[in-house]
Structure formats: structure tokens, C-alpha cells
mmCIF file of C-alpha atoms in Angstrom:
data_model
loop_
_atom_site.group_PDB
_atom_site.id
_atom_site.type_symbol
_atom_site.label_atom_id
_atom_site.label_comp_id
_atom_site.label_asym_id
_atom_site.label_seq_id
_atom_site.Cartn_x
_atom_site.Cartn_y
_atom_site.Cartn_z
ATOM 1 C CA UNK T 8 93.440 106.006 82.103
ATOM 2 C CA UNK T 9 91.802 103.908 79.074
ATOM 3 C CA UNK T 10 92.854 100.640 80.998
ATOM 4 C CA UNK T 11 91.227 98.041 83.155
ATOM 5 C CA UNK T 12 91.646 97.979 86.610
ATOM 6 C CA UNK T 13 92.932 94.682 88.224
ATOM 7 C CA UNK T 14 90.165 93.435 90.206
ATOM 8 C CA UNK T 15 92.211 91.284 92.626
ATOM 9 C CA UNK T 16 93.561 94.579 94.081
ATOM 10 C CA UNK T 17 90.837 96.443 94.058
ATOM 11 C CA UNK T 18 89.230 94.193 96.228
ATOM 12 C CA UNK T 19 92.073 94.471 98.483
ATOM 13 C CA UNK T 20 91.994 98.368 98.207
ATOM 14 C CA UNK T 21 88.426 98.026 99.584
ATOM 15 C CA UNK T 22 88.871 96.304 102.842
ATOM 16 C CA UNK T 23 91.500 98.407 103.639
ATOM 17 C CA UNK T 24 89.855 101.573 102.280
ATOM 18 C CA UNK T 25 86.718 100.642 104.753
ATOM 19 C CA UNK T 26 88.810 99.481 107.409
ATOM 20 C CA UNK T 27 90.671 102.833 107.501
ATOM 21 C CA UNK T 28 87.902 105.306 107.025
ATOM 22 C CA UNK T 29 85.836 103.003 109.408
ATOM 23 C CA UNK T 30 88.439 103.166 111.867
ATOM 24 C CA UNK T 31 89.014 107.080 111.808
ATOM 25 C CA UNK T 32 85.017 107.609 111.805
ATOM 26 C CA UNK T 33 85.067 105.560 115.022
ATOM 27 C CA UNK T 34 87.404 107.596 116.849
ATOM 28 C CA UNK T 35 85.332 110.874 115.609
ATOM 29 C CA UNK T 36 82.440 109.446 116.986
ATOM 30 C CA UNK T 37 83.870 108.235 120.442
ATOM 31 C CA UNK T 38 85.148 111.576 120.985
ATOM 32 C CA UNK T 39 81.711 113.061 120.379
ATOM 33 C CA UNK T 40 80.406 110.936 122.360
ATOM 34 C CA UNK T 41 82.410 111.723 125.006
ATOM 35 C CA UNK T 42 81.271 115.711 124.854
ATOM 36 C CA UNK T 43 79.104 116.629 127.640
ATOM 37 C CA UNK T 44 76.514 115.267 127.980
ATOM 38 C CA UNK T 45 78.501 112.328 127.747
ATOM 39 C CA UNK T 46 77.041 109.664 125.119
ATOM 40 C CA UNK T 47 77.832 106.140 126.448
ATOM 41 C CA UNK T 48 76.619 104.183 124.032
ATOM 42 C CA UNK T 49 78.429 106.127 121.224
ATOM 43 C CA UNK T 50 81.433 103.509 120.856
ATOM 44 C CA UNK T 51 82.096 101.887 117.816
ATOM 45 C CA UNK T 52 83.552 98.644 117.016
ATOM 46 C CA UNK T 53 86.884 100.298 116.301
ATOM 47 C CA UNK T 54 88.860 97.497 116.352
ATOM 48 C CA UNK T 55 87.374 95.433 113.405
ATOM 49 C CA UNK T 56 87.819 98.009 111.278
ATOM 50 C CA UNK T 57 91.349 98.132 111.947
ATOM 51 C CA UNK T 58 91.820 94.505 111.511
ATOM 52 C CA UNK T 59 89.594 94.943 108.053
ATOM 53 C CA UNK T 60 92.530 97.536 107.267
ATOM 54 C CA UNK T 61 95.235 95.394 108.337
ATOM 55 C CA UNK T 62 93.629 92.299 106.266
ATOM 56 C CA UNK T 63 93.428 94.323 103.274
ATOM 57 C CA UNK T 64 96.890 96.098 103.143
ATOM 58 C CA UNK T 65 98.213 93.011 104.005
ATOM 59 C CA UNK T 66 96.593 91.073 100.463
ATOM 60 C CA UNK T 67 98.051 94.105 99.016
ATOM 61 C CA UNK T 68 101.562 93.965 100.106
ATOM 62 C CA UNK T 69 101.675 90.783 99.104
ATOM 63 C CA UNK T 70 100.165 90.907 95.645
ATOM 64 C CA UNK T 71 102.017 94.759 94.329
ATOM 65 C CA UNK T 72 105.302 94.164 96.390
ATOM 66 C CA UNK T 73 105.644 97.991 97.003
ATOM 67 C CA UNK T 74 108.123 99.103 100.001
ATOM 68 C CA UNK T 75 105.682 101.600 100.101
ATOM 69 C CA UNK T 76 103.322 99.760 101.624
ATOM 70 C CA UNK T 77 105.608 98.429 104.339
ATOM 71 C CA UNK T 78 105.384 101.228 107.226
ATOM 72 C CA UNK T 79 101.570 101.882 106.249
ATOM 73 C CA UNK T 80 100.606 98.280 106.768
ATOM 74 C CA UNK T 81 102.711 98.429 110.072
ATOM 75 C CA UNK T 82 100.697 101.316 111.337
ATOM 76 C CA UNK T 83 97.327 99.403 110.608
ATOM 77 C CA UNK T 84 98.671 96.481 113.002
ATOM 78 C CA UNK T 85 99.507 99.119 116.149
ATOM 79 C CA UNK T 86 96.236 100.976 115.623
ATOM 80 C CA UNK T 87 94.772 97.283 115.929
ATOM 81 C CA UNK T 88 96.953 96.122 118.492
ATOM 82 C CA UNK T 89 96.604 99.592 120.586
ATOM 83 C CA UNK T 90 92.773 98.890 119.781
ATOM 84 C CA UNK T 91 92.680 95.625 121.243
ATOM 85 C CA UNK T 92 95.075 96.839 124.299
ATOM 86 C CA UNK T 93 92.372 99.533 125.076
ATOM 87 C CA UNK T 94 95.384 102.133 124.690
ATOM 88 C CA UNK T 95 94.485 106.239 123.885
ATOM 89 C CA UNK T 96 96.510 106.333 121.331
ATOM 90 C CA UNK T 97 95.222 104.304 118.503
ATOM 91 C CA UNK T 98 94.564 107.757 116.527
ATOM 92 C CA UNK T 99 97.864 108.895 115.448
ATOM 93 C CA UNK T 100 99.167 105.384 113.874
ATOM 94 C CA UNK T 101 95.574 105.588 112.082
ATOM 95 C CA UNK T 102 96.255 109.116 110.770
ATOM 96 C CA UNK T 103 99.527 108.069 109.985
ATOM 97 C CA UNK T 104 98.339 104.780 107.724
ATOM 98 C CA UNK T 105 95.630 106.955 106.105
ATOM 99 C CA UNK T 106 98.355 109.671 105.264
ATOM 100 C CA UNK T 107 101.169 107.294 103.697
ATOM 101 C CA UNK T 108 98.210 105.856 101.090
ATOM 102 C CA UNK T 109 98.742 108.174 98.510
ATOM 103 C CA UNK T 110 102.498 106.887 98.520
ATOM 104 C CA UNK T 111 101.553 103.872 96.476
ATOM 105 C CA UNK T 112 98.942 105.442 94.501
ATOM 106 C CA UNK T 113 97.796 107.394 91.496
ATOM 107 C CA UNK T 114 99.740 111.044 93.116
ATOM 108 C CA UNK T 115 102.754 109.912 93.519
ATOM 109 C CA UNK T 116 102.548 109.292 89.596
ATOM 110 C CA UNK T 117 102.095 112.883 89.155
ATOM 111 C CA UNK T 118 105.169 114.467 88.178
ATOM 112 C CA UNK T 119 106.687 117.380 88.211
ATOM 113 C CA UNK T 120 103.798 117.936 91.062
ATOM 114 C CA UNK T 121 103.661 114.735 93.091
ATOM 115 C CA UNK T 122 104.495 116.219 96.535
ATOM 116 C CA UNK T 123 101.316 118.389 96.102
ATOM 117 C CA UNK T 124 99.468 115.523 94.593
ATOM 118 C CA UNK T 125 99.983 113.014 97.626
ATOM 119 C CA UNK T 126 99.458 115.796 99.969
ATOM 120 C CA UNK T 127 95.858 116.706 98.705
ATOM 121 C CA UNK T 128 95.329 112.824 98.621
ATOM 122 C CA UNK T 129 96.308 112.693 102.185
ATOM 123 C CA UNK T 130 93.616 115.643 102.932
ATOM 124 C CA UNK T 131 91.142 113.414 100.975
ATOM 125 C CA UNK T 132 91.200 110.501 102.827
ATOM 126 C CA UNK T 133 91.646 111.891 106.324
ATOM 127 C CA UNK T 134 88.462 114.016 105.710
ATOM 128 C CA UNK T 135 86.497 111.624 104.094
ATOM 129 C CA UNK T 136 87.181 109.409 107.375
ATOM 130 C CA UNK T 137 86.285 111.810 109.028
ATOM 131 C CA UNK T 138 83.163 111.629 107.414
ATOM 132 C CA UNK T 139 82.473 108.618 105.211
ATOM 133 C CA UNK T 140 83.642 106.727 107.896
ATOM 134 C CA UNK T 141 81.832 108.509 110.603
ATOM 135 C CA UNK T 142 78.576 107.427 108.629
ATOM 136 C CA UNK T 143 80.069 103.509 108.637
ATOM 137 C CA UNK T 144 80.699 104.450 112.559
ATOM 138 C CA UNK T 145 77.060 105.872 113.347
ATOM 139 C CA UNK T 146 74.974 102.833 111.084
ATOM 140 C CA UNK T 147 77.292 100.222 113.833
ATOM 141 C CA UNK T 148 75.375 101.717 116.539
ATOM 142 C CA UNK T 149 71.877 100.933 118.043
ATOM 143 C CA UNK T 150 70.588 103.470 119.646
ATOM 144 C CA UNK T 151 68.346 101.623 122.633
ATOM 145 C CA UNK T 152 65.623 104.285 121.809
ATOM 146 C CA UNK T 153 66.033 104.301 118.211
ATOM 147 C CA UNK T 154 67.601 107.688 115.905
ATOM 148 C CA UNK T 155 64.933 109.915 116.906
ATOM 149 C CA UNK T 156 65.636 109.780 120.852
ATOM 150 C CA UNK T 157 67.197 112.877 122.090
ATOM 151 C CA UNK T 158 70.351 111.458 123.011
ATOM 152 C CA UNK T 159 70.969 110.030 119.352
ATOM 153 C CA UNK T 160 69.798 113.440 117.726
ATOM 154 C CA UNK T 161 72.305 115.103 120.187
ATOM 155 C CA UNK T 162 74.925 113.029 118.601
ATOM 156 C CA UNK T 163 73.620 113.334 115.221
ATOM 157 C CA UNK T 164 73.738 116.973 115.457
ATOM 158 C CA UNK T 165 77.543 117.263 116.688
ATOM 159 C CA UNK T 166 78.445 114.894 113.692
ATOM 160 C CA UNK T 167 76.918 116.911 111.313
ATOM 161 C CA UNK T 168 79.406 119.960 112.364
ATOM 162 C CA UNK T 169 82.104 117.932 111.611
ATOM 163 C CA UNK T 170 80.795 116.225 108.613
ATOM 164 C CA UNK T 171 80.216 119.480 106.643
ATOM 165 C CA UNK T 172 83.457 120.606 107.020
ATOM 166 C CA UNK T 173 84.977 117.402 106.287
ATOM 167 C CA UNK T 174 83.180 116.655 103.367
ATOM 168 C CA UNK T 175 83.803 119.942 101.821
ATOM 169 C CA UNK T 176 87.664 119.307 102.144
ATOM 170 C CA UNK T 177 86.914 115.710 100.517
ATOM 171 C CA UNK T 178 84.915 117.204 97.689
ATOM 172 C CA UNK T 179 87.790 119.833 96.904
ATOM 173 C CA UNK T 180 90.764 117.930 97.287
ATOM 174 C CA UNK T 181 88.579 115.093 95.398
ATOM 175 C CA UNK T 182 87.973 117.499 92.117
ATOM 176 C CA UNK T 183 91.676 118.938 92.166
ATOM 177 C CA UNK T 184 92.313 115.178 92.074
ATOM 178 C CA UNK T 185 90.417 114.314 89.300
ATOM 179 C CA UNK T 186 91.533 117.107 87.408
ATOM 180 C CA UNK T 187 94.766 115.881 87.184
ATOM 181 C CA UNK T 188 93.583 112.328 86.314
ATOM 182 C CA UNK T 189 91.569 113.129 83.219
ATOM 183 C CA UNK T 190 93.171 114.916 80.294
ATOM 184 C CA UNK T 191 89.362 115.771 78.651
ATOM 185 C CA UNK T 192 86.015 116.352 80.066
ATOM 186 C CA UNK T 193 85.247 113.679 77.220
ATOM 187 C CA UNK T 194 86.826 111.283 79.563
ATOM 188 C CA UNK T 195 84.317 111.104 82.042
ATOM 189 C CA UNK T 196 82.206 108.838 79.416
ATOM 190 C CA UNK T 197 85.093 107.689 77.147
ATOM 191 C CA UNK T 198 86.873 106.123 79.331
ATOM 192 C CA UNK T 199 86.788 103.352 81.946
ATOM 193 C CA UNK T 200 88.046 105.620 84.683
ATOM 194 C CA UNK T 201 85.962 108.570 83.752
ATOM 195 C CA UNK T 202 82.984 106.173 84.017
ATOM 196 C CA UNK T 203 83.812 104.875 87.562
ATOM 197 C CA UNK T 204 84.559 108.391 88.816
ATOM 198 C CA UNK T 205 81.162 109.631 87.174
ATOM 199 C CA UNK T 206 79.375 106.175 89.207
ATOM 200 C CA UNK T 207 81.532 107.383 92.421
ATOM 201 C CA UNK T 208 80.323 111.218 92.192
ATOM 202 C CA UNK T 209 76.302 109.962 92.218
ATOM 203 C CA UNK T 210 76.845 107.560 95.154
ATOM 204 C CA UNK T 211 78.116 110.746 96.895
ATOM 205 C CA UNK T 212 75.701 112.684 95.936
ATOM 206 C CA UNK T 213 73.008 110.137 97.372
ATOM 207 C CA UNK T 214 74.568 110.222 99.929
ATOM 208 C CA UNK T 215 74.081 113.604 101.095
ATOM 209 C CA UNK T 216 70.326 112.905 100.025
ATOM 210 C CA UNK T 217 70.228 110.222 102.462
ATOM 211 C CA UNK T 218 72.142 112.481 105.605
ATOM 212 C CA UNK T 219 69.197 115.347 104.955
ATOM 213 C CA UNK T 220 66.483 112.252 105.227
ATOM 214 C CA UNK T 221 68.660 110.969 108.296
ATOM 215 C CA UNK T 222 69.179 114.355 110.245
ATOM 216 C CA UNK T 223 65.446 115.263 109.364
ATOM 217 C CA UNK T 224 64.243 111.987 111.736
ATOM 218 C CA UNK T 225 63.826 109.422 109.022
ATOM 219 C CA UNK T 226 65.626 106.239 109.506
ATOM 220 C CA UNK T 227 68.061 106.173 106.814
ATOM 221 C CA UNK T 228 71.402 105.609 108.772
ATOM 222 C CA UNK T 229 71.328 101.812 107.006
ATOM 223 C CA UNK T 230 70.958 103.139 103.295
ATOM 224 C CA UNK T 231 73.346 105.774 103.691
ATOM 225 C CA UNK T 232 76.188 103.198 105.022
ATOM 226 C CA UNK T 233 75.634 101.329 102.118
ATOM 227 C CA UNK T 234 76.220 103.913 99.806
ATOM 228 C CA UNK T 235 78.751 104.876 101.329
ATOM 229 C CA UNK T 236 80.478 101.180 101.528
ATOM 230 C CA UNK T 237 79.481 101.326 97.606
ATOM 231 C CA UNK T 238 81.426 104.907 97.169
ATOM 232 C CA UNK T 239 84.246 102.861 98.821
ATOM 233 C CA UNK T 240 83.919 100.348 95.922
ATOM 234 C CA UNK T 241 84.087 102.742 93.425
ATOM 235 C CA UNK T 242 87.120 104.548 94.819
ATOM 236 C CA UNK T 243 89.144 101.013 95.244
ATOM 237 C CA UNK T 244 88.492 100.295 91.780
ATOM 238 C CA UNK T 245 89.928 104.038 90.992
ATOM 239 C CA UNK T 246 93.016 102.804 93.006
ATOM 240 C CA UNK T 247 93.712 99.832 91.112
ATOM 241 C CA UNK T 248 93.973 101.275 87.923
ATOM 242 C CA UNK T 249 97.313 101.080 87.143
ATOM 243 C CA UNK T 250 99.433 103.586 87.368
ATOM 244 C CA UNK T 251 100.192 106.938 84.899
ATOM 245 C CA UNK T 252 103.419 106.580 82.942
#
């Protein structure tokens, strides 16, 4: 992993990246919004992230030519489409474009393992939709009394059970991941991939600064998105490394 990444695709990697995980945060956050007490202003634009998702797998299919890449970007267009239409079932075609991902990526590389690989991939970017995109979800909202009303702590305080979970499955599946990616610790500073991945861990980790400073009443919903659009960056440049031999 000593090589550069191609900067065209990760670009490409990063709208859809955001687009997905921006899309599956906004369903999480409907759905707790519709918990009693219902929440009505807890609805997300849902449907430009899925057209951010579609635009970006699109650039993709056209610039790696991977078959691969085919039925994902076709479930990006019906969880738009559905979106638009207003129809309940937007969900599964997102789980399903978030799932086929690590298809065309750095697991399916993995061999004799690659079945586990893209599995634990598929884990990693459901949950970190779940809750990466749940924070790009939350910072689209504007709470008409502002993050310390009681309604938007109520809804605060549901995310957070599902965020803790979700980012602990991201974190694991994200370090069995990256365990198969470097062969050294050395790596992690030797290398151009290492590097990113070492950038990508401290905008996590900032991350979870800024969700104690949010959850504790201070107003850092905005800082924490963009961290967590910058974490995005980091993990579409990861993506467009090319691939293992």
C-alpha cells in the first residue's frame, strides 16, 4: 500500500460515501423521531443524500468500469426514486447499496479470506451510517428552540443509544480491517496509506470529543459534521488506493 491514490476517484468515493452514510443516518433519525413522543421536526433531507450517492457511484462506474458497481449504483437510484415517491421502503435498497461496496473494494482483494473481508466491510459501513451518518442527519436539522430544548435533547439522547453501539461495531470491524491492510505497524508512518489511516483514526477520535461537548448542551452539532464529512475524506482516499495484488 506504498502507492498513490487516484484522486479523481476518490473524489467520487466521497460523494457517494456521504451520500450513503447520509442517507442511512436519515432513516435512523426519522425512525427516532417517530418514537413516542413523536419528534416532527426530526426529518432529514433524505433524498439529497441519495442523489449525492447516486452522483458519485455514477462518476465511478464510469471512470473504473467494474460490473461490480452495476447493481449497487442501481440500488442508489430506487432508494432516490422511492425517496422522491415518498415510498416506506427506501431502507432496504439503501442497506443493500451500502452492503455490495466492499465488492469493488480493498476486501474483495483479500484472498484466501475475501468472503470474511467484504463481510466485515459490509458491517463497517452499515454501522458507521448508522452513526457517522446519523451525525450528517442531526447537523441538517434546526431545532426551532435550538439543541438544548427538551424535545432536541430527547432526540439526542435516543441517538446516542444507537450511536454507541454502532460505533463500536465500526471501530472493530474498522481495526480487523486495517489489520489486514498493513503488513507492519511501521506502516502507519512509512507509508502513504498508513498515514491517511493514522489522519482518519484522529478525525474519529475528535469526533467523539465533539458528541461528549454536543450531548453535554454545547452547540457542537456543526463541528462534529464536519469532522465527520472530513473522516469521509479520509476513508475515500483509503478506497482509491488501488487495489492489493
Amino acid at each position: 500500500m506504498s502507492r498513490s491514490p487516484d484522486l479523481v476517484l476518490a473524489a467520487f468515493h466521497w460523494l457517494e460515501y456521504l451520500g450513503l452514510l447520509g442517507g442511512i443516518g436519515s432513516f435512523v433519525v426519522r425512525r427516532l423521531g417517530r418514537m413516542p413522543p413523536r419528534i416532527e421536526w426530526a426529518n432529514p433531507p433524505m433524498h439529497i443524500a441519495f442523489a449525492a450517492a447516486l452522483a458519485g457511484g455514477l462518476g465511478l462506474l464510469a471512470f473504473e468500469h467494474s460490473w461490480w458497481a452495476v447493481p449497487r449504483v442501481a440500488a442508489e437510484g430506487a432508494a432516490l426514486v422511492l425517496c422522491l415517491r415518498g415510498n416506506r421502503y427506501v431502507a432496504p435498497f439503501a442497506v443493500l447499496a451500502a452492503a455490495l461496496l466492499p465488492l469493488a473494494g480493498h476486501a474483495s482483494g483479500v484472498s484466501p479470506q475475501a468472503a470474511g473481508a467484504e463481510f466485515a466491510d459490509a458491517l463497517h459501513v452499515l454501522s458507521a451510517g448508522m452513526w457517522a451518518g446519523g451525525i450528517l442527519a442531526l447537523a441538517s436539522l434546526q431545532p426551532s428552540d435550538g439543541w438544548r430544548s427538551p424535545e432536541a435533547r430527547m432526540l439526542l439522547e435516543r441517538f446516542g443509544r444507537v450511536a454507541l453501539i454502532a460505533f463500536g461495531v465500526t471501530a472493530l470491524t474498522g481495526l480487523l480491517r486495517a489489520t489486514e491492510q498493513l503488513s507492519d505497524v511501521s506502516d502507519l508512518w512509512t507509508t502513504t496509506y498508513g498515514v491517511v489511516l493514522m489522519l482518519k483514526s484522529a478525525g474519529v477520535l475528535a469526533m467523539l470529543a465533539a458528541s461528549l461537548a454536543w450531548r453535554r448542551g454545547w452547540p457542537a452539532g456543526g463541528a462534529e459534521a464536519v469532522l465527520a464529512t472530513a473522516v469521509v475524506g479520509a476513508t475515500a482516499l483509503l478506497a482509491a488506493f488501488p487495489l492489493p495484488a
